[in-house]
Coordinates of N, CA and C in Angstrom, one line a residue:
Chain A
E1 N 123.2 278.6 188.7 CA 124.0 278.6 189.9 C 124.9 279.9 189.9
V2 N 124.8 280.6 191.0 CA 125.7 281.8 191.2 C 127.1 281.3 191.2
Q3 N 127.9 282.0 190.4 CA 129.4 281.8 190.4 C 130.1 283.1 190.4
L4 N 131.1 283.2 191.3 CA 132.0 284.3 191.4 C 133.4 283.8 191.4
V5 N 134.2 284.3 190.4 CA 135.6 283.8 190.3 C 136.5 285.0 190.3
E6 N 137.3 285.1 191.4 CA 138.3 286.1 191.5 C 139.6 285.8 190.8
S7 N 140.3 286.9 190.4 CA 141.6 286.7 189.8 C 142.4 288.0 190.0
G8 N 143.7 287.9 189.7 CA 144.5 289.1 189.8 C 145.4 289.1 191.0
G9 N 145.3 288.2 191.9 CA 146.1 288.2 193.1 C 147.5 287.7 192.8
G10 N 148.4 287.9 193.7 CA 149.8 287.5 193.5 C 150.7 288.3 194.4
L11 N 152.0 288.3 194.0 CA 153.0 289.0 194.8 C 153.1 290.4 194.4
A12 N 153.1 291.3 195.4 CA 153.2 292.8 195.1 C 154.2 293.4 196.0
K13 N 155.0 294.3 195.5 CA 156.0 295.0 196.3 C 155.3 296.0 197.2
P14 N 155.9 296.3 198.4 CA 155.4 297.3 199.2 C 155.4 298.7 198.5
G15 N 154.3 299.3 198.6 CA 154.1 300.6 197.8 C 153.6 300.4 196.4
G16 N 153.5 299.1 196.0 CA 153.0 298.8 194.7 C 151.5 298.7 194.5
S17 N 151.1 298.2 193.4 CA 149.7 298.2 193.0 C 149.3 296.8 192.5
L18 N 148.0 296.5 192.6 CA 147.4 295.3 192.0 C 146.0 295.6 191.7
R19 N 145.5 294.9 190.7 CA 144.1 295.1 190.3 C 143.4 293.7 190.4
L20 N 142.5 293.6 191.2 CA 141.7 292.3 191.3 C 140.5 292.4 190.5
S21 N 140.1 291.2 189.9 CA 138.8 291.1 189.2 C 138.0 290.0 189.7
C22 N 136.7 290.1 189.5 CA 135.7 289.1 189.9 C 134.7 288.9 188.8
A23 N 134.7 287.8 188.2 CA 133.8 287.5 187.1 C 132.6 286.8 187.6
A24 N 131.4 287.3 187.3 CA 130.2 286.8 187.8 C 129.4 286.1 186.7
S25 N 128.7 285.0 187.2 CA 127.8 284.3 186.2 C 126.7 283.7 187.0
G26 N 125.6 283.3 186.3 CA 124.5 282.6 187.0 C 123.4 283.5 187.6
F27 N 123.6 284.8 187.5 CA 122.6 285.7 188.0 C 122.7 287.0 187.2
T28 N 121.7 287.9 187.4 CA 121.6 289.2 186.7 C 122.5 290.1 187.5
F29 N 123.8 290.2 187.1 CA 124.8 291.0 187.8 C 124.4 292.4 188.0
S30 N 123.8 293.0 187.1 CA 123.4 294.4 187.2 C 122.3 294.7 188.2
S31 N 121.8 293.7 188.8 CA 120.7 293.9 189.8 C 121.2 293.8 191.2
Y32 N 122.5 293.6 191.4 CA 123.0 293.3 192.7 C 124.2 294.2 193.1
S33 N 124.2 294.7 194.3 CA 125.4 295.3 194.9 C 126.4 294.2 195.1
M34 N 127.6 294.6 195.1 CA 128.7 293.7 195.3 C 129.7 294.2 196.3
N35 N 130.5 293.3 196.9 CA 131.4 293.6 198.0 C 132.8 292.9 197.8
W36 N 133.8 293.5 198.4 CA 135.1 292.8 198.6 C 135.3 292.7 200.1
V37 N 135.7 291.5 200.5 CA 136.0 291.1 201.9 C 137.4 290.5 201.9
R38 N 138.2 290.7 202.9 CA 139.5 290.1 202.9 C 139.7 289.4 204.2
Q39 N 140.7 288.5 204.2 CA 141.0 287.7 205.4 C 142.5 287.4 205.4
A40 N 143.2 288.1 206.3 CA 144.6 287.9 206.5 C 144.9 286.5 207.0
P41 N 146.1 286.0 206.7 CA 146.4 284.6 207.1 C 146.1 284.3 208.6
G42 N 145.3 283.4 208.9 CA 145.0 283.0 210.3 C 144.1 284.0 211.1
K43 N 143.6 285.0 210.3 CA 142.8 286.0 211.0 C 141.3 286.0 210.5
G44 N 140.5 286.9 211.1 CA 139.1 286.9 210.8 C 138.8 287.7 209.5
L45 N 137.5 287.8 209.2 CA 137.0 288.5 208.0 C 137.0 290.0 208.2
E46 N 137.4 290.7 207.2 CA 137.4 292.2 207.2 C 136.7 292.7 206.0
W47 N 135.7 293.5 206.1 CA 135.0 294.1 205.0 C 135.9 295.2 204.4
V48 N 136.0 295.2 203.1 CA 136.9 296.1 202.4 C 136.1 297.3 201.7
S49 N 135.1 296.9 200.9 CA 134.4 297.9 200.1 C 133.1 297.3 199.5
S50 N 132.1 298.2 199.2 CA 130.9 297.8 198.6 C 130.5 298.8 197.5
I51 N 129.8 298.3 196.5 CA 129.4 299.1 195.4 C 127.9 298.8 195.0
S52 N 127.1 299.7 194.8 CA 125.7 299.5 194.5 C 125.6 298.9 193.1
S53 N 124.4 298.5 192.7 CA 124.2 297.8 191.4 C 124.6 298.6 190.2
T54 N 124.3 299.9 190.3 CA 124.7 300.8 189.1 C 126.0 301.5 189.3
G55 N 126.6 301.3 190.5 CA 127.9 302.0 190.8 C 127.8 303.3 191.4
T56 N 126.5 303.8 191.6 CA 126.3 305.1 192.1 C 126.8 305.3 193.5
Y57 N 126.6 304.3 194.4 CA 127.0 304.4 195.8 C 128.1 303.4 196.1
I58 N 129.2 304.0 196.7 CA 130.4 303.3 197.0 C 130.8 303.5 198.4
Y59 N 131.2 302.5 199.1 CA 131.6 302.6 200.5 C 133.0 301.9 200.7
Y60 N 133.8 302.4 201.6 CA 135.1 301.8 201.9 C 135.3 301.7 203.4
A61 N 136.0 300.7 203.8 CA 136.5 300.7 205.2 C 137.5 301.8 205.3
D62 N 137.6 302.4 206.5 CA 138.5 303.5 206.7 C 139.9 303.3 206.3
S63 N 140.4 302.1 206.6 CA 141.8 301.8 206.4 C 142.1 301.6 204.9
M64 N 141.1 301.5 204.0 CA 141.3 301.4 202.6 C 141.0 302.7 201.8
K65 N 140.4 303.6 202.5 CA 140.0 304.9 201.8 C 141.2 305.6 201.3
G66 N 141.2 306.0 200.0 CA 142.3 306.7 199.4 C 143.3 305.8 198.8
R67 N 143.3 304.5 199.1 CA 144.2 303.6 198.5 C 143.6 302.6 197.6
F68 N 142.4 302.2 197.9 CA 141.6 301.2 197.1 C 140.5 301.9 196.4
T69 N 140.2 301.3 195.2 CA 139.1 301.8 194.4 C 138.3 300.6 193.9
I70 N 137.0 300.6 194.2 CA 136.1 299.6 193.7 C 135.4 300.1 192.5
S71 N 135.2 299.2 191.5 CA 134.4 299.6 190.3 C 133.8 298.3 189.7
R72 N 132.9 298.5 188.8 CA 132.2 297.4 188.1 C 131.9 297.7 186.7
D73 N 131.8 296.7 185.9 CA 131.4 296.8 184.5 C 130.2 295.9 184.3
N74 N 129.0 296.4 184.3 CA 127.8 295.5 184.3 C 127.7 294.8 182.9
A75 N 128.2 295.4 181.9 CA 128.2 294.8 180.5 C 129.1 293.5 180.5
K76 N 130.2 293.6 181.3 CA 131.1 292.5 181.3 C 130.9 291.6 182.5
K77 N 129.9 291.9 183.3 CA 129.5 291.2 184.5 C 130.8 291.0 185.4
S78 N 131.4 292.1 185.6 CA 132.7 292.0 186.4 C 132.8 293.1 187.5
L79 N 133.5 292.7 188.5 CA 133.8 293.6 189.7 C 135.3 293.7 189.8
Y80 N 135.7 294.9 190.2 CA 137.1 295.2 190.2 C 137.5 295.8 191.6
L81 N 138.8 295.6 191.9 CA 139.4 296.3 193.1 C 140.8 296.7 192.7
Q82 N 141.0 298.1 192.5 CA 142.3 298.6 192.3 C 142.9 298.9 193.6
M83 N 144.1 298.3 193.9 CA 144.7 298.5 195.2 C 146.1 299.2 195.0
N84 N 146.3 300.3 195.6 CA 147.5 301.1 195.5 C 148.2 301.2 196.8
S85 N 149.4 301.6 196.8 CA 150.2 301.9 198.0 C 150.1 300.7 199.0
L86 N 150.3 299.5 198.5 CA 150.1 298.3 199.3 C 151.2 298.2 200.4
T87 N 150.8 297.7 201.5 CA 151.7 297.4 202.6 C 151.6 296.0 203.0
V88 N 152.5 295.6 203.9 CA 152.5 294.2 204.4 C 151.1 293.8 205.0
D89 N 150.4 294.8 205.6 CA 149.1 294.6 206.3 C 148.0 294.3 205.3
D90 N 148.3 294.5 204.0 CA 147.3 294.2 203.0 C 147.3 292.7 202.5
T91 N 148.3 292.0 203.0 CA 148.4 290.6 202.7 C 147.2 289.8 203.2
A92 N 146.5 289.2 202.3 CA 145.2 288.5 202.7 C 144.7 287.8 201.4
V93 N 143.7 286.9 201.7 CA 142.8 286.4 200.7 C 141.7 287.4 200.5
Y94 N 141.5 287.8 199.2 CA 140.4 288.7 198.9 C 139.3 288.0 198.3
Y95 N 138.1 288.1 198.9 CA 136.9 287.5 198.4 C 136.0 288.5 197.8
C96 N 135.3 288.1 196.7 CA 134.3 288.9 196.1 C 133.0 288.2 196.6
A97 N 132.0 289.1 197.0 CA 130.8 288.5 197.6 C 129.6 289.3 197.1
R98 N 128.5 288.7 196.8 CA 127.3 289.3 196.3 C 126.5 289.9 197.5
D99 N 125.9 291.0 197.3 CA 125.0 291.5 198.3 C 123.6 291.1 197.9
G100 N 122.6 291.4 198.8 CA 121.3 290.8 198.6 C 120.4 291.6 197.8
G101 N 120.8 292.8 197.3 CA 119.9 293.6 196.5 C 120.6 294.7 195.8
R102 N 119.9 295.6 195.2 CA 120.5 296.7 194.4 C 121.3 297.7 195.2
F103 N 120.9 297.9 196.5 CA 121.5 298.9 197.3 C 122.1 298.3 198.5
V104 N 123.1 299.0 199.0 CA 123.8 298.6 200.2 C 123.3 299.5 201.4
P105 N 123.0 298.9 202.6 CA 123.1 297.5 202.9 C 121.8 296.7 202.5
A106 N 122.0 295.4 202.3 CA 120.9 294.5 202.0 C 120.7 293.5 203.1
A107 N 119.5 293.1 203.3 CA 119.2 292.1 204.3 C 120.0 290.8 204.2
M108 N 120.0 290.4 202.9 CA 120.7 289.1 202.7 C 122.1 289.4 202.1
S109 N 122.8 290.2 202.9 CA 124.1 290.6 202.4 C 125.1 289.4 202.4
F110 N 126.1 289.4 201.5 CA 127.1 288.4 201.4 C 126.5 287.0 201.2
D111 N 125.5 286.9 200.3 CA 124.8 285.6 200.2 C 125.5 284.6 199.3
S112 N 126.5 285.1 198.5 CA 127.3 284.2 197.7 C 128.7 284.7 197.6
W113 N 129.7 283.8 197.7 CA 131.1 284.2 197.8 C 131.9 283.5 196.7
G114 N 133.0 284.1 196.2 CA 133.9 283.4 195.4 C 134.9 282.6 196.2
Q115 N 135.9 282.0 195.6 CA 136.8 281.2 196.3 C 138.0 282.0 196.8
G116 N 138.1 283.2 196.4 CA 139.2 284.1 196.9 C 140.4 284.1 196.1
T117 N 141.2 285.2 196.2 CA 142.5 285.3 195.5 C 143.5 285.9 196.5
L118 N 144.6 285.3 196.6 CA 145.6 285.6 197.6 C 146.5 286.8 197.1
V119 N 146.6 287.8 197.9 CA 147.5 288.9 197.7 C 148.6 288.9 198.8
T120 N 149.8 288.8 198.3 CA 151.0 288.8 199.3 C 151.9 290.0 199.0
V121 N 152.1 290.7 200.1 CA 153.0 291.9 200.1 C 154.1 291.6 201.1
P122 N 155.3 291.2 200.7 CA 156.3 290.8 201.6 C 156.9 292.0 202.3
S123 N 157.5 291.7 203.5 CA 158.1 292.8 204.2 C 159.5 293.1 203.8
Chain B
Q1 N 140.7 296.6 214.4 CA 139.9 295.8 215.4 C 138.4 295.9 215.1
S2 N 137.7 294.7 215.2 CA 136.3 294.7 214.9 C 135.5 295.3 216.0
V3 N 134.4 295.9 215.6 CA 133.5 296.5 216.6 C 132.4 295.5 217.1
L4 N 132.4 294.3 216.5 CA 131.5 293.3 217.0 C 132.3 292.2 217.7
T5 N 132.0 291.9 218.9 CA 132.8 291.0 219.8 C 132.1 289.7 219.9
Q6 N 132.9 288.6 219.6 CA 132.4 287.2 219.8 C 133.4 286.5 220.7
P7 N 133.0 285.4 221.3 CA 133.9 284.6 222.1 C 134.9 283.9 221.1
P8 N 136.1 283.8 221.5 CA 137.1 283.2 220.5 C 136.8 281.7 220.2
S9 N 136.2 281.0 221.2 CA 136.0 279.6 221.0 C 134.7 279.1 221.7
A10 N 134.2 278.0 221.2 CA 133.0 277.3 221.8 C 133.2 275.9 221.5
S11 N 132.6 275.0 222.3 CA 132.7 273.6 222.0 C 131.6 272.8 222.6
G12 N 131.4 271.6 222.2 CA 130.3 270.7 222.7 C 130.5 269.4 222.1
T13 N 129.8 268.4 222.7 CA 129.8 267.1 222.2 C 128.7 266.9 221.2
P14 N 128.7 265.9 220.3 CA 127.7 265.7 219.4 C 126.3 265.6 220.0
G15 N 125.4 266.3 219.5 CA 124.0 266.4 220.0 C 123.7 267.5 221.0
Q16 N 124.8 268.1 221.5 CA 124.6 269.2 222.4 C 124.2 270.5 221.7
R17 N 123.8 271.5 222.5 CA 123.4 272.8 222.0 C 124.6 273.7 222.3
V18 N 125.0 274.5 221.3 CA 126.0 275.5 221.4 C 125.5 276.9 221.0
T19 N 125.7 277.9 221.8 CA 125.3 279.3 221.5 C 126.5 280.2 221.4
I20 N 126.5 281.0 220.3 CA 127.6 281.9 220.1 C 127.0 283.3 220.2
S21 N 127.6 284.2 221.0 CA 127.1 285.6 221.1 C 127.9 286.5 220.2
C22 N 127.3 287.7 219.9 CA 127.8 288.7 219.1 C 127.4 290.0 219.7
S23 N 128.3 290.8 220.3 CA 128.0 292.0 221.0 C 128.4 293.2 220.2
G24 N 127.5 294.2 220.0 CA 127.8 295.4 219.3 C 127.3 296.6 220.0
S25 N 126.8 297.6 219.2 CA 126.4 298.8 219.8 C 125.1 299.3 219.1
S26 N 124.7 300.5 219.5 CA 123.4 301.1 218.9 C 123.6 301.4 217.5
S27 N 124.8 301.7 217.0 CA 125.0 302.1 215.6 C 125.1 300.9 214.7
N28 N 125.2 299.7 215.2 CA 125.3 298.6 214.3 C 124.2 297.6 214.6
I29 N 124.4 296.6 215.5 CA 123.4 295.7 215.8 C 122.1 296.3 216.3
G30 N 122.2 297.4 217.1 CA 121.0 298.1 217.6 C 120.1 298.7 216.5
S31 N 120.7 298.9 215.3 CA 120.0 299.6 214.2 C 119.8 298.8 213.0
N32 N 120.4 297.7 212.9 CA 120.4 296.9 211.6 C 120.3 295.4 211.9
T33 N 119.9 294.7 210.9 CA 119.8 293.2 211.0 C 121.2 292.5 211.0
V34 N 121.2 291.3 211.5 CA 122.5 290.6 211.7 C 122.5 289.4 210.8
N35 N 123.6 289.1 210.2 CA 123.8 287.9 209.4 C 124.9 287.1 210.1
W36 N 124.9 285.8 209.9 CA 125.9 284.8 210.4 C 126.4 284.0 209.3
F37 N 127.7 283.7 209.4 CA 128.4 283.0 208.3 C 129.2 281.8 209.0
Q38 N 129.3 280.7 208.2 CA 130.1 279.6 208.6 C 131.3 279.5 207.6
Q39 N 132.5 279.3 208.2 CA 133.6 279.1 207.3 C 134.3 277.8 207.7
L40 N 134.1 276.8 206.9 CA 134.8 275.5 207.1 C 136.3 275.7 206.7
P41 N 137.1 274.9 207.3 CA 138.6 275.0 207.1 C 139.0 275.0 205.6
G42 N 139.7 276.0 205.2 CA 140.2 276.1 203.8 C 139.2 276.5 202.8
T43 N 138.0 277.0 203.2 CA 136.9 277.3 202.2 C 136.5 278.7 202.4
A44 N 135.7 279.2 201.5 CA 135.1 280.5 201.6 C 133.9 280.5 202.6
P45 N 133.6 281.7 203.2 CA 132.5 281.7 204.1 C 131.2 281.4 203.4
K46 N 130.2 281.0 204.2 CA 128.9 280.7 203.6 C 127.8 281.3 204.5
L47 N 126.8 282.0 203.9 CA 125.8 282.6 204.6 C 124.9 281.5 205.3
L48 N 124.8 281.7 206.6 CA 124.1 280.7 207.5 C 122.7 281.3 207.9
I49 N 122.7 282.5 208.3 CA 121.5 283.2 208.9 C 121.5 284.6 208.3
Y50 N 120.4 285.1 207.9 CA 120.3 286.5 207.5 C 119.0 287.1 208.2
S51 N 119.0 288.4 208.2 CA 117.9 289.2 208.9 C 117.6 288.6 210.3
N52 N 118.7 288.4 211.0 CA 118.6 288.0 212.4 C 118.3 286.5 212.6
N53 N 117.3 286.0 211.9 CA 116.8 284.7 212.2 C 116.3 283.9 211.0
Q54 N 116.6 284.3 209.8 CA 116.2 283.6 208.6 C 117.3 282.7 208.0
R55 N 116.9 281.5 207.6 CA 117.8 280.6 207.0 C 117.7 280.6 205.5
P56 N 118.8 280.7 204.8 CA 118.7 280.5 203.3 C 118.3 279.1 203.1
S57 N 117.8 278.8 201.9 CA 117.4 277.5 201.5 C 118.7 276.6 201.6
G58 N 118.5 275.4 202.1 CA 119.6 274.4 202.2 C 120.3 274.4 203.5
V59 N 120.1 275.4 204.4 CA 120.7 275.5 205.7 C 119.9 274.7 206.7
P60 N 120.5 273.7 207.3 CA 119.7 272.8 208.3 C 119.1 273.7 209.4
D61 N 117.9 273.2 209.8 CA 117.1 273.9 210.8 C 117.7 273.8 212.2
R62 N 118.8 273.1 212.4 CA 119.5 273.1 213.7 C 120.2 274.4 213.9
F63 N 120.4 275.2 212.9 CA 121.0 276.5 213.0 C 119.9 277.6 213.2
S64 N 120.0 278.4 214.2 CA 119.0 279.4 214.4 C 119.7 280.7 215.0
G65 N 119.0 281.8 214.7 CA 119.6 283.1 215.1 C 118.6 283.9 215.9
S66 N 119.1 284.9 216.7 CA 118.2 285.8 217.4 C 118.9 287.1 217.6
K67 N 118.2 288.1 218.0 CA 118.8 289.4 218.3 C 117.9 290.1 219.3
S68 N 118.6 290.7 220.2 CA 118.0 291.5 221.3 C 118.8 292.7 221.6
G69 N 118.3 293.9 221.4 CA 119.0 295.1 221.6 C 120.3 295.2 220.8
T70 N 121.4 295.3 221.5 CA 122.7 295.4 220.8 C 123.5 294.1 220.7
S71 N 122.8 293.0 220.9 CA 123.5 291.7 220.9 C 122.7 290.8 220.0
A72 N 123.4 289.8 219.4 CA 122.8 288.8 218.6 C 123.4 287.4 219.0
S73 N 122.7 286.3 218.7 CA 123.3 285.0 219.0 C 122.9 284.0 217.9
L74 N 123.8 283.1 217.8 CA 123.6 281.9 216.9 C 123.6 280.7 217.7
T75 N 122.6 279.9 217.5 CA 122.5 278.6 218.3 C 122.6 277.4 217.3
I76 N 123.4 276.5 217.7 CA 123.4 275.2 216.9 C 122.8 274.2 217.8
S77 N 121.7 273.6 217.5 CA 121.0 272.6 218.3 C 121.3 271.3 217.7
G78 N 121.8 270.4 218.5 CA 122.1 269.1 217.9 C 123.4 269.1 217.2
L79 N 124.5 269.5 217.9 CA 125.8 269.7 217.2 C 126.2 268.5 216.5
Q80 N 126.8 268.6 215.3 CA 127.3 267.5 214.5 C 128.8 267.8 214.2
S81 N 129.5 266.7 213.9 CA 130.9 266.8 213.6 C 131.2 267.8 212.5
E82 N 130.3 267.8 211.5 CA 130.5 268.7 210.3 C 130.3 270.2 210.6
D83 N 129.9 270.5 211.9 CA 129.7 271.9 212.3 C 130.9 272.5 212.8
E84 N 132.0 271.7 212.9 CA 133.3 272.2 213.3 C 133.8 273.2 212.3
A85 N 133.8 274.5 212.7 CA 134.1 275.6 211.7 C 134.3 276.9 212.5
D86 N 134.6 277.9 211.8 CA 134.7 279.3 212.3 C 133.3 279.9 212.0
Y87 N 132.8 280.7 212.9 CA 131.5 281.4 212.7 C 131.7 282.9 212.9
Y88 N 131.1 283.7 212.0 CA 131.2 285.1 212.1 C 129.8 285.8 212.0
C89 N 129.6 286.8 212.8 CA 128.4 287.7 212.7 C 128.8 288.9 211.9
A90 N 127.8 289.6 211.3 CA 128.1 290.8 210.5 C 126.8 291.6 210.4
T91 N 127.0 292.9 210.3 CA 125.9 293.8 210.2 C 126.4 295.1 209.6
W92 N 125.5 296.0 209.3 CA 125.9 297.4 208.8 C 126.1 298.3 210.0
D93 N 127.0 299.2 209.9 CA 127.3 300.2 211.0 C 126.9 301.6 210.4
D94 N 125.9 302.2 211.0 CA 125.5 303.5 210.5 C 126.5 304.6 210.7
S95 N 127.3 304.5 211.8 CA 128.3 305.5 212.1 C 129.5 305.4 211.2
L96 N 129.9 304.2 210.8 CA 131.0 303.9 210.0 C 130.6 303.9 208.5
S97 N 129.3 303.9 208.2 CA 128.8 303.7 206.8 C 129.5 302.6 206.1
G98 N 129.5 301.4 206.8 CA 130.1 300.2 206.2 C 129.7 299.0 207.0
Y99 N 130.0 297.9 206.4 CA 129.7 296.6 207.1 C 130.8 296.3 208.1
V100 N 130.4 295.6 209.2 CA 131.4 295.2 210.2 C 131.2 293.7 210.4
F101 N 132.3 293.0 210.6 CA 132.2 291.6 211.0 C 132.6 291.4 212.4
G102 N 132.1 290.3 213.0 CA 132.6 289.9 214.3 C 134.0 289.4 214.3
T103 N 134.5 289.2 215.5 CA 135.9 288.7 215.7 C 136.0 287.2 215.3
G104 N 134.9 286.5 215.3 CA 134.9 285.1 214.9 C 135.0 284.2 216.1
T105 N 134.3 283.1 216.0 CA 134.3 282.0 217.0 C 134.6 280.7 216.4
K106 N 135.6 280.0 216.9 CA 135.9 278.7 216.5 C 135.1 277.6 217.3
V107 N 134.3 276.9 216.6 CA 133.5 275.8 217.2 C 134.2 274.5 217.1
T108 N 134.4 273.8 218.2 CA 135.0 272.5 218.2 C 134.0 271.5 218.7
V109 N 134.0 270.4 218.0 CA 133.1 269.3 218.4 C 134.0 268.2 219.1
L110 N 133.7 268.0 220.3 CA 134.6 267.2 221.2 C 134.3 265.7 220.9

């Protein structure tokens, strides 16, 4: 069974940093691209970033470029999101989601999701 | 703001058919396949439809998807109380070089 478990969320100061992690199990992690998706309280889903299976190809939403860094460690079966220069608008639940193949985009994108981790940046 | 537009809400009585639209452009829906997600209250989203009209294993066949030009739609045939949830479309946008999600539609079972 595919399992994705996010961690690292919490309270962060405006202008501060946080590093989110996503531990994967139940599938060959190194064979899949991975994504981060966020959801602000009471709002819709927003794609954050994607990384290909080997880490060669990386994509960011425009509002995250230059502030967020996605990375992965295939040996540890883990996905990461380094978030810097946080603002109140970054307050959201951050989900780790598997893509459908080695490269982005995949047909069966976002086929498995973690339970999410809440990041709060107070005003 | 999302580049994929969905109606904010839809509703129906048990057994009815409900259709949710997702409107995009040539750089996203017009060029790539569309996925649909269901998000039950307080839970993570779940993949419902991929590649416009394919159902992952375990998804009931009352859920179906279609795409035409720069629009896509999700149909729930035979609405059930457990279908009350938020629904999102998503696809890749060639101009943005990134995924885009729809604005989301809340389905209410009357």
